XYZ file of C-alpha atoms in Angstrom:
652
model
C -21.904 -25.060 0.661
C -19.605 -22.797 -1.368
C -17.302 -25.222 -3.085
C -12.869 -23.815 -4.045
C -11.841 -23.824 -7.380
C -10.076 -27.735 -8.720
C -6.819 -26.936 -8.311
C -5.846 -30.313 -9.785
C -7.079 -33.269 -12.102
C -8.928 -34.945 -9.263
C -10.955 -31.578 -8.248
C -11.436 -31.300 -12.523
C -12.547 -35.179 -12.152
C -15.643 -34.632 -9.508
C -16.693 -31.823 -11.391
C -16.862 -34.493 -14.254
C -14.742 -31.851 -16.033
C -12.319 -33.567 -19.266
C -11.241 -29.692 -20.346
C -11.657 -26.368 -18.823
C -11.115 -22.971 -20.349
C -9.190 -20.809 -18.649
C -6.005 -20.683 -15.883
C -5.230 -18.565 -13.682
C -2.211 -18.584 -12.340
C -0.992 -16.823 -9.602
C 1.942 -16.034 -7.398
C -0.253 -15.890 -4.145
C -1.352 -19.955 -1.870
C -4.940 -19.683 -3.106
C -7.438 -18.063 -0.883
C -10.483 -17.356 -1.934
C -11.890 -14.336 -0.324
C -12.734 -10.759 -2.043
C -9.619 -9.681 -1.282
C -6.972 -11.004 -3.122
C -7.510 -10.483 -6.447
C -7.131 -13.950 -8.050
C -10.394 -14.632 -6.003
C -12.011 -11.968 -8.026
C -11.235 -13.017 -11.220
C -11.937 -16.753 -11.157
C -15.017 -16.035 -9.572
C -16.324 -13.648 -11.854
C -15.140 -15.565 -14.899
C -17.271 -18.601 -13.174
C -19.934 -16.506 -13.035
C -19.971 -15.555 -16.837
C -20.107 -19.590 -17.559
C -16.487 -20.482 -17.731
C -14.717 -23.315 -16.360
C -11.495 -22.117 -14.513
C -9.258 -23.968 -12.673
C -6.276 -22.630 -10.366
C -2.440 -22.911 -9.832
C -1.527 -21.758 -7.255
C 2.733 -20.676 -6.911
C 3.712 -23.399 -8.878
C 7.441 -24.087 -8.931
C 9.012 -22.306 -11.588
C 11.199 -24.332 -12.049
C 9.224 -27.561 -13.591
C 7.287 -27.082 -16.925
C 5.103 -29.872 -15.389
C 3.945 -28.167 -12.147
C 2.044 -25.830 -15.664
C 0.693 -28.370 -17.455
C -0.614 -30.472 -14.528
C -4.529 -30.420 -15.603
C -4.157 -29.751 -19.343
C -3.781 -26.911 -21.866
C -6.873 -24.191 -21.012
C -9.461 -23.737 -24.293
C -9.340 -20.314 -23.934
C -6.161 -18.727 -22.457
C -4.238 -18.186 -19.490
C -4.481 -15.087 -16.684
C -1.630 -14.655 -14.504
C -0.766 -12.430 -11.828
C 2.109 -11.842 -9.439
C 0.162 -11.663 -6.435
C -1.534 -9.091 -3.795
C 2.031 -7.632 -3.915
C 4.379 -6.591 -5.903
C 6.357 -9.554 -6.342
C 9.839 -7.811 -5.389
C 8.572 -5.584 -2.713
C 7.232 -9.245 -1.074
C 10.842 -10.673 -1.363
C 13.149 -7.838 -0.145
C 13.198 -5.174 2.374
C 13.422 -1.670 1.978
C 17.830 -2.413 3.047
C 17.176 -4.535 -0.303
C 17.781 -8.047 2.417
C 15.779 -10.585 1.755
C 12.892 -11.306 3.720
C 12.579 -14.390 5.731
C 8.793 -15.012 5.779
C 5.779 -14.358 3.187
C 2.265 -14.097 4.694
C 0.634 -14.188 1.487
C 2.249 -18.136 1.256
C 0.916 -21.233 3.334
C 2.862 -21.188 6.845
C 4.772 -17.834 6.199
C 7.204 -19.573 4.405
C 9.291 -17.442 2.323
C 10.266 -18.562 -1.796
C 7.935 -19.684 -2.684
C 7.518 -17.715 -6.170
C 10.001 -15.956 -8.132
C 11.727 -12.760 -7.886
C 9.878 -11.030 -11.253
C 6.980 -13.178 -10.604
C 5.130 -12.048 -14.164
C 7.621 -12.205 -16.204
C 9.320 -16.004 -15.097
C 5.340 -17.242 -14.765
C 4.427 -15.775 -17.957
C 8.191 -16.886 -19.385
C 7.186 -20.418 -18.134
C 3.389 -20.576 -20.172
C 5.177 -19.372 -23.457
C 7.203 -22.605 -23.029
C 4.852 -25.000 -22.754
C 1.892 -23.233 -24.327
C 3.233 -21.974 -26.642
C 1.092 -19.124 -28.717
C -1.628 -19.908 -26.319
C -3.387 -16.022 -25.420
C -2.123 -14.857 -22.616
C -3.749 -12.458 -19.885
C -0.933 -10.289 -16.811
C -2.138 -8.566 -14.624
C -2.652 -8.041 -10.477
C -0.902 -5.570 -8.973
C 2.953 -5.744 -10.566
C 1.869 -5.642 -13.671
C -0.130 -3.018 -13.540
C 2.484 -0.644 -11.612
C 5.304 -2.094 -14.384
C 2.860 -1.089 -17.531
C 5.615 1.541 -18.366
C 9.220 2.095 -18.429
C 9.829 1.826 -15.390
C 12.469 2.638 -12.540
C 13.490 -0.560 -10.633
C 14.723 0.237 -7.438
C 16.426 -3.852 -6.522
C 18.440 -2.952 -10.017
C 18.851 0.223 -10.107
C 18.484 1.291 -13.261
C 15.039 2.024 -15.673
C 13.347 -1.403 -17.070
C 11.275 -1.701 -19.712
C 7.286 -2.273 -20.202
C 6.552 -5.883 -17.964
C 4.924 -6.391 -21.123
C 7.683 -7.340 -23.597
C 9.718 -8.739 -20.553
C 6.970 -10.864 -20.180
C 5.518 -12.137 -23.765
C 1.723 -11.189 -22.949
C -0.803 -10.408 -24.996
C -2.672 -8.640 -23.241
C -1.280 -6.481 -20.028
C -5.078 -5.343 -17.630
C -4.036 -2.813 -15.449
C -6.456 -1.398 -12.671
C -8.569 -3.759 -10.903
C -9.440 -5.429 -13.379
C -13.472 -6.711 -13.401
C -14.886 -5.133 -16.853
C -11.432 -5.674 -19.023
C -10.957 -9.490 -17.939
C -15.107 -9.743 -18.633
C -14.814 -8.424 -21.966
C -11.060 -10.037 -23.109
C -12.990 -13.081 -21.624
C -16.211 -12.756 -24.268
C -14.237 -11.948 -27.076
C -12.046 -15.195 -26.736
C -14.982 -17.039 -26.279
C -16.344 -15.769 -29.661
C -13.217 -16.041 -31.258
C -11.153 -13.637 -32.090
C -7.721 -13.396 -32.214
C -6.034 -11.985 -29.151
C -4.349 -10.267 -31.194
C -7.151 -8.412 -32.494
C -8.435 -7.517 -29.232
C -6.780 -3.664 -29.295
C -10.110 -1.843 -27.926
C -10.685 -2.734 -23.976
C -10.078 -0.169 -21.543
C -7.645 -0.432 -19.049
C -5.738 -3.154 -20.969
C -2.045 -2.787 -22.742
C -0.673 -3.476 -25.419
C 2.104 -3.914 -28.348
C 2.355 -2.920 -31.510
C 4.654 -1.781 -34.750
C 1.636 0.251 -36.063
C 0.171 3.525 -33.409
C -2.365 4.016 -35.637
C -4.148 0.502 -34.651
C -4.978 2.390 -31.367
C -8.878 2.568 -31.006
C -8.607 6.486 -28.572
C -7.460 9.931 -28.247
C -3.466 9.336 -27.324
C -0.384 11.399 -26.510
C 2.444 10.071 -26.476
C 5.282 10.307 -23.681
C 9.108 10.343 -23.877
C 10.135 6.850 -25.119
C 11.894 3.718 -23.380
C 14.981 4.774 -24.749
C 14.571 8.330 -23.622
C 13.545 7.675 -19.888
C 16.175 5.354 -19.979
C 19.296 7.791 -20.676
C 17.674 11.258 -19.114
C 16.022 11.500 -15.882
C 14.177 14.816 -16.601
C 12.033 12.576 -20.178
C 11.584 10.198 -17.253
C 9.655 12.999 -15.817
C 8.504 14.226 -18.736
C 6.525 10.833 -19.649
C 6.195 10.491 -15.408
C 3.785 13.166 -15.063
C 1.887 12.552 -18.099
C 1.142 9.434 -16.952
C 0.191 10.181 -14.147
C -2.088 13.391 -15.120
C -4.152 11.031 -17.814
C -4.915 8.069 -15.462
C -8.329 8.661 -15.657
C -11.599 7.278 -16.743
C -13.400 10.147 -17.898
C -10.578 12.769 -19.435
C -7.920 10.728 -19.751
C -6.109 9.293 -23.534
C -4.318 6.602 -24.324
C -0.772 7.044 -23.798
C 1.324 5.277 -26.337
C 5.295 4.739 -25.075
C 7.456 3.942 -28.089
C 10.080 0.862 -26.800
C 12.756 0.251 -30.136
C 10.984 -0.178 -33.050
C 7.699 -1.611 -31.493
C 4.828 0.403 -29.604
C 3.519 0.472 -26.160
C -0.301 1.120 -26.480
C -2.137 1.711 -22.495
C -5.236 2.275 -23.566
C -7.537 4.646 -21.335
C -8.346 2.631 -17.731
C -11.755 1.752 -17.570
C -14.940 2.958 -15.664
C -15.213 2.170 -12.172
C -17.798 -0.384 -10.850
C -20.319 0.620 -9.899
C -22.365 0.538 -6.513
C -24.808 -2.081 -8.415
C -21.549 -4.017 -10.369
C -19.372 -3.920 -7.152
C -21.808 -5.466 -5.228
C -21.732 -8.416 -7.493
C -18.334 -9.214 -7.339
C -18.152 -8.547 -3.571
C -21.179 -11.101 -3.114
C -19.436 -13.871 -5.925
C -19.495 -17.274 -3.815
C -16.275 -17.070 -2.434
C -15.338 -19.756 0.396
C -13.464 -16.942 2.261
C -10.768 -19.297 3.396
C -7.359 -20.603 2.132
C -7.566 -23.858 0.838
C -7.478 -26.523 2.922
C -4.530 -28.354 1.173
C -2.541 -25.860 3.341
C -3.895 -26.803 6.789
C -0.741 -29.218 7.375
C 1.379 -26.624 6.563
C -0.326 -23.900 8.882
C -2.430 -21.662 7.153
C -1.624 -18.665 5.096
C -1.088 -15.819 7.587
C -3.185 -13.121 5.481
C -6.686 -14.338 5.452
C -6.059 -13.584 9.167
C -5.874 -9.185 8.723
C -9.302 -9.426 6.207
C -10.934 -13.304 7.550
C -13.515 -10.507 9.090
C -13.186 -7.504 7.869
C -15.604 -5.815 5.261
C -14.456 -3.424 2.505
C -16.893 -1.201 1.611
C -15.321 1.382 -1.165
C -12.727 1.183 -3.549
C -10.518 3.914 -5.281
C -8.351 6.845 -3.033
C -8.771 10.747 -4.078
C -6.578 11.107 -1.965
C -3.392 10.165 -3.406
C -0.289 10.483 -1.807
C 2.877 10.560 -4.493
C 4.512 7.951 -2.597
C 1.360 5.139 -2.605
C 1.069 3.362 -5.663
C -2.861 3.332 -4.866
C -4.045 6.200 -7.105
C -1.853 4.441 -10.292
C -3.704 1.410 -9.726
C -7.232 1.401 -8.173
C -7.508 5.032 -9.531
C -8.703 8.712 -7.552
C -12.785 7.892 -7.953
C -14.657 6.341 -5.289
C -16.527 3.482 -5.514
C -18.476 1.830 -2.523
C -21.106 -0.269 -1.943
C -24.270 -0.672 -0.660
C -25.416 -0.832 3.247
C -27.400 -3.946 2.475
C -24.769 -5.841 0.454
C -22.028 -4.828 3.746
C -25.119 -5.891 5.641
C -25.641 -9.256 3.922
C -21.573 -9.787 4.288
C -21.503 -9.096 8.204
C -24.082 -11.070 8.660
C -22.664 -14.078 7.230
C -19.845 -13.320 9.151
C -21.619 -14.043 12.348
C -22.230 -16.893 11.656
C -18.541 -17.743 11.341
C -18.179 -20.604 13.852
C -14.912 -18.059 14.553
C -16.522 -15.291 15.041
C -16.422 -13.337 18.356
C -18.340 -10.992 17.771
C -15.284 -8.399 16.992
C -15.703 -6.648 13.204
C -11.845 -5.714 12.759
C -12.543 -3.275 9.934
C -15.121 -2.173 7.943
C -12.750 0.308 5.302
C -10.977 -0.173 1.744
C -8.060 1.676 0.908
C -9.179 4.940 3.056
C -11.565 3.975 5.287
C -14.297 7.281 5.532
C -14.299 7.687 1.777
C -17.513 7.091 0.098
C -18.332 9.328 -2.707
C -16.583 10.892 -5.322
C -14.345 13.798 -4.202
C -16.593 15.871 -5.196
C -19.949 16.439 -7.919
C -18.233 18.033 -10.909
C -15.786 14.414 -11.086
C -18.266 12.089 -12.772
C -19.125 14.303 -15.201
C -15.595 16.480 -15.686
C -12.755 13.751 -14.436
C -10.258 14.561 -11.862
C -8.681 18.466 -12.568
C -5.326 18.265 -13.324
C -2.605 19.186 -11.943
C -4.679 19.850 -8.726
C -4.676 17.188 -5.304
C -8.288 17.288 -3.446
C -6.717 16.949 -0.194
C -3.112 18.177 -0.266
C -1.682 20.532 0.306
C -4.641 21.834 1.319
C -8.643 20.484 0.873
C -9.706 22.041 -2.129
C -12.841 24.561 -1.985
C -14.938 21.690 -3.848
C -14.155 19.068 -1.802
C -17.721 17.103 -0.141
C -17.082 15.925 3.168
C -20.712 14.715 4.297
C -19.451 11.606 6.450
C -23.731 11.083 6.615
C -23.475 7.654 4.763
C -20.786 6.495 6.589
C -21.984 7.295 9.483
C -25.138 5.436 9.214
C -23.539 2.144 7.537
C -21.531 2.187 10.355
C -24.231 2.161 13.095
C -26.726 -0.809 11.011
C -23.796 -2.745 11.619
C -23.638 -1.980 14.683
C -27.483 -3.273 15.062
C -26.934 -6.726 13.123
C -27.483 -9.555 16.454
C -23.889 -11.295 17.161
C -21.945 -8.042 16.429
C -20.349 -6.578 19.739
C -17.600 -4.002 18.182
C -17.323 -2.213 14.567
C -13.240 -1.063 14.681
C -11.755 1.215 11.487
C -8.375 0.222 11.453
C -7.325 1.153 7.909
C -6.517 4.901 6.676
C -8.928 7.372 8.465
C -7.937 10.519 5.964
C -8.036 13.226 9.246
C -7.843 16.107 7.106
C -11.068 14.690 5.217
C -12.653 14.127 7.952
C -11.892 17.745 9.309
C -13.618 19.208 6.245
C -17.321 17.727 7.604
C -18.195 20.394 9.795
C -21.176 18.416 11.279
C -18.610 16.935 13.391
C -20.871 13.739 14.587
C -18.874 10.935 12.734
C -15.644 11.734 14.075
C -17.708 11.752 17.698
C -19.211 8.012 16.847
C -15.831 7.171 16.102
C -14.145 7.736 19.164
C -17.109 6.268 21.143
C -17.692 3.128 19.233
C -14.917 2.652 16.508
C -11.347 3.146 18.288
C -9.707 -0.410 19.526
C -7.581 1.175 22.014
C -5.340 2.540 19.467
C -6.593 4.994 15.745
C -3.556 5.193 13.382
C -3.734 8.127 11.618
C -0.495 8.561 8.800
C 0.833 11.712 8.904
C 4.131 11.168 8.220
C 6.339 14.366 8.932
C 6.070 17.164 10.196
C 8.125 19.657 8.397
C 6.122 21.236 5.406
C 8.149 21.182 2.845
C 8.184 17.037 2.928
C 5.039 17.060 3.631
C 4.368 19.221 -0.088
C 6.567 16.510 -1.876
C 4.435 13.218 0.027
C 1.452 15.032 -1.517
C 0.358 15.287 2.069
C -1.086 17.512 4.082
C 0.223 20.170 6.279
C 1.624 19.461 9.925
C -1.225 21.770 11.080
C -4.126 19.997 9.860
C -2.969 16.637 11.764
C -2.087 18.757 15.647
C -5.989 20.342 14.752
C -7.174 16.802 14.723
C -5.186 15.554 17.970
C -6.257 17.922 19.688
C -10.231 17.349 18.728
C -9.268 13.773 19.178
C -7.935 14.055 22.461
C -10.603 16.262 24.062
C -13.829 13.917 22.534
C -11.455 11.501 24.395
C -11.336 13.468 27.308
C -15.368 14.836 26.813
C -16.380 10.424 26.684
C -14.134 9.474 29.251
C -12.411 7.700 27.064
C -8.439 6.871 26.680
C -7.418 5.852 23.763
C -4.336 6.888 21.659
C -3.437 8.446 18.600
C -0.473 6.344 16.656
C 0.612 8.454 13.865
C 2.420 6.884 10.979
C 5.764 8.681 9.849
C 8.126 8.100 7.097
C 12.213 8.891 7.200
C 14.067 9.028 4.167
C 11.078 10.076 2.074
C 12.638 12.684 -1.599
C 12.861 15.806 0.109
C 13.645 15.348 3.791
C 17.001 16.421 4.608
C 19.064 15.763 7.045
C 17.883 19.291 9.280
C 14.256 17.878 8.088
C 14.686 14.833 10.262
C 15.925 16.345 13.305
C 12.769 18.808 13.261
C 10.653 15.496 13.489
C 12.933 14.079 15.727
C 12.356 17.214 17.562
C 8.551 17.334 17.430
C 8.573 13.811 18.021
C 9.766 14.514 21.737
C 8.175 17.922 22.549
C 4.780 15.824 21.523
C 6.074 12.673 23.995
C 6.509 10.509 21.453
C 9.182 7.923 20.422
C 7.284 5.877 17.026
C 8.295 1.620 17.692
C 8.532 1.251 14.189
C 9.677 3.571 11.537
C 8.669 3.190 8.204
C 11.572 4.069 5.593
C 10.210 5.178 2.078
C 10.368 2.414 -0.002
C 10.586 3.478 -4.050
C 8.287 1.204 -5.391
C 7.756 1.345 -9.201
C 5.274 3.627 -10.536
C 4.460 6.381 -8.362
C 5.503 9.618 -8.250
C 7.705 9.709 -5.070
C 9.695 6.722 -7.017
C 10.573 8.829 -9.877
C 11.644 11.672 -7.406
C 14.142 9.303 -5.957
C 14.901 8.069 -8.959
C 15.449 11.293 -11.213
C 16.383 14.004 -8.679
C 13.459 16.010 -10.077
C 9.572 16.735 -8.863
C 7.541 15.649 -12.144
C 4.569 18.235 -10.620
C 7.377 21.093 -10.696
C 9.811 20.197 -12.937
C 11.878 21.770 -10.275
C 15.238 19.134 -8.537
C 13.842 17.981 -5.222
C 17.398 16.820 -2.372
C 16.973 12.987 -1.724
C 18.387 10.934 0.474
C 20.345 7.510 -1.803
C 23.221 7.127 1.072
C 22.492 4.511 2.974
C 24.420 5.553 6.546
C 22.364 9.048 6.336
C 19.248 7.524 5.684
C 20.141 5.404 8.561
C 20.734 8.708 10.664
C 17.272 9.270 9.402
C 15.772 6.556 10.664
C 17.617 7.179 13.977
C 16.385 10.151 14.901
C 13.083 8.834 15.193
C 14.275 6.596 17.727
C 16.880 8.549 19.384
C 16.155 7.001 22.907
C 17.394 3.775 21.914
C 20.803 3.318 23.098
C 22.167 1.399 19.874
C 21.022 3.607 17.930
C 22.516 6.885 19.922
C 25.923 6.661 18.158
C 24.140 7.877 14.722
C 21.952 10.502 17.005
C 25.027 12.096 17.629
C 26.687 12.036 14.267
C 23.758 12.955 12.657
C 23.128 16.238 15.538
C 27.094 16.863 14.884
C 26.495 17.296 10.759
C 23.147 19.211 11.255
C 24.459 21.924 13.860
C 22.171 20.785 15.900
C 24.961 20.097 18.928
C 22.214 22.229 21.254
C 20.479 19.340 21.053
C 22.902 17.861 22.902
C 22.534 18.611 26.279
C 20.176 18.069 29.570
C 17.293 20.390 29.190
C 14.123 18.495 28.463
C 14.321 20.151 24.466
C 17.492 18.024 23.763
C 17.874 14.322 23.182
C 20.815 12.835 23.779
C 23.498 13.352 27.066
C 26.637 14.504 27.124
C 29.233 12.026 26.435
C 30.803 10.045 29.230
C 34.629 11.539 29.620
C 36.580 9.813 31.903
C 37.594 11.860 35.145
C 40.441 10.898 36.091
C 41.530 11.260 39.967
C 44.786 10.853 41.528
C 46.032 7.459 43.521
C 46.522 8.146 47.234
C 49.233 7.338 48.723
C 49.583 3.979 49.882
C 47.625 3.718 53.466
C 45.839 6.328 53.240
C 42.206 6.327 52.064
C 39.421 9.069 51.981
C 36.363 11.079 49.806
C 37.870 11.052 46.264
C 41.062 9.182 46.799
C 42.348 5.746 45.263
C 39.422 5.872 43.729
C 39.134 4.846 40.245
C 38.155 7.236 37.360
C 34.184 8.348 37.063
C 32.255 8.865 34.769
C 30.676 12.874 34.033
C 27.561 12.385 36.489
C 23.816 12.160 34.406
C 21.452 14.046 35.493
C 18.096 11.309 35.649
C 15.155 12.770 33.954
C 11.280 11.863 34.028
C 9.916 10.288 30.658
C 7.267 12.416 28.681
C 4.407 11.838 28.673
C 1.028 13.295 27.094
C -2.824 12.456 26.240
C -3.345 11.163 23.222
C 0.011 9.964 22.170
C 0.244 6.069 22.399
C 2.140 4.201 24.986
C 4.965 2.045 24.468
C 3.264 -0.919 25.524
C 0.031 -1.832 25.201
C -2.622 -2.520 27.110
C -3.479 -5.612 28.183
C -5.654 -7.819 25.998
C -5.700 -4.758 23.985
C -6.406 -5.404 20.174
C -3.953 -5.384 18.513
C -3.913 -2.993 15.289
C -4.268 -3.974 11.474
C -0.633 -3.439 9.168
C -0.499 -0.252 7.844
C -1.384 -0.936 4.089
C -0.179 2.494 2.459
């Protein structure tokens, strides 16, 4: 039976330890599952023969919380958790969140803001010059000087504020293994400067071990938005494990050196990492606190791949996991599924067989693994590259094998299906089986908008591609007698989206008979191309100006237009239509979004003692013609069918 790693002195004593090698510190609750970065890194180090302890969500105000298990022999590795701590704590409106799915009992406030910095500084306070490595999503996306939405300013690399020795970016297994081996061999942490997938600070740039390029300095990007856009584009262009160079960025009299990315794991390496001896559950110390809600999304799901060459501009995946795909073997996935069937809570449903994008199983094209990613080009947007390898056969075979595992009743796909990639597969067999076997009532896809100029800013395919997909999805559902709906994810207020564009999106939704119940506002998270556009007003790919909706009132109007039927949204919708000079959408036609305002119609008061039609009545409101709601096949209804399985929350 698999057991949790030590979280206390008592746990260490149970193992007969009076010392240990590495302290793994995390801003999340301790969940020993391969969907949590802390679990992967700790199990990987354990498998390498190191003694590892876990310190989850320590009280950062108390030094003794960090020293409860004593000083580690080799070093401390810390992560803010599976999310950037500021995203975990604040909505796009910068309001404090009241819950945290990665904390026990869904309780907010158990980690600090800017957790990587706060934790690292506390480690320096209590352990002095101990080797300190930061990693995880927060550190990865903040490795360069970056715009911080919450402070509305450019901050320097998190390495400087954290006082860490090394930063590991990306998924980190290869770099972590190499760093641990060097430390164990007695190499001073200051001499570990050539590990791919890491960043460090130096005064002499000649210590960089790789071909290098320098991007504008912290001071330059802080003062000049055009220089910020130049730096951002260089950082994206060189984020390639095959052809990418090291990137240098000066901060005052010191130099940030970011080594080239590590190569993606091979299939055998990814199998090994996925099958380490995880307990696959939250630590039992959280049982009395209500458990850790985040496990519910992944407990009966299987991740079969990594990386995403979809590379949407607003998504952090391309800048973290990279755009080259790694995938697990069928045998490894099947072993995991078979193990899930023995879980006491398993009821026959595999909730997802996915990853960053579910239907990616191989690199985008054959030359990618030899020459790297094409400079200045995207694989799928605005149109799919002619060299794209869109064969879904391997993924289809995997799904068929999982369906055949004894005890499995249904296999769903809930993580993102890239519909433009699916359409490039001329076979059509996968699309048919997706509809027949793998949709749990609703299929969620992400067109994001309907205006092509906005989609170009997003790095998404043009709306005609989505419409083609939707029509084929409807035909297949009719063919197989399925009543399954399509739920489009949509985004408001993305850079490039004007108020007129938002009105056009509302028109498109109205014609389609669809009003989304949830709307995602663009959230400027660290490091992405879209965040660069938001801050600078420049598209870093072209260096051309781009419109940015920053005013909170305009953003509220853009959001309201996507939910125009809600009574509380109507004043904002009406104002937006007038501002956009689209009064033609106020009326009684089926194309209209709003009815005219109710106007009081005065009437004469009848003389005393006389009554009759129209006499002696109170003023009446202008009549409103009733219309039936539009409903078209292929769109999700407002309320899901009874007993329908809930869909997975959007992750991208």
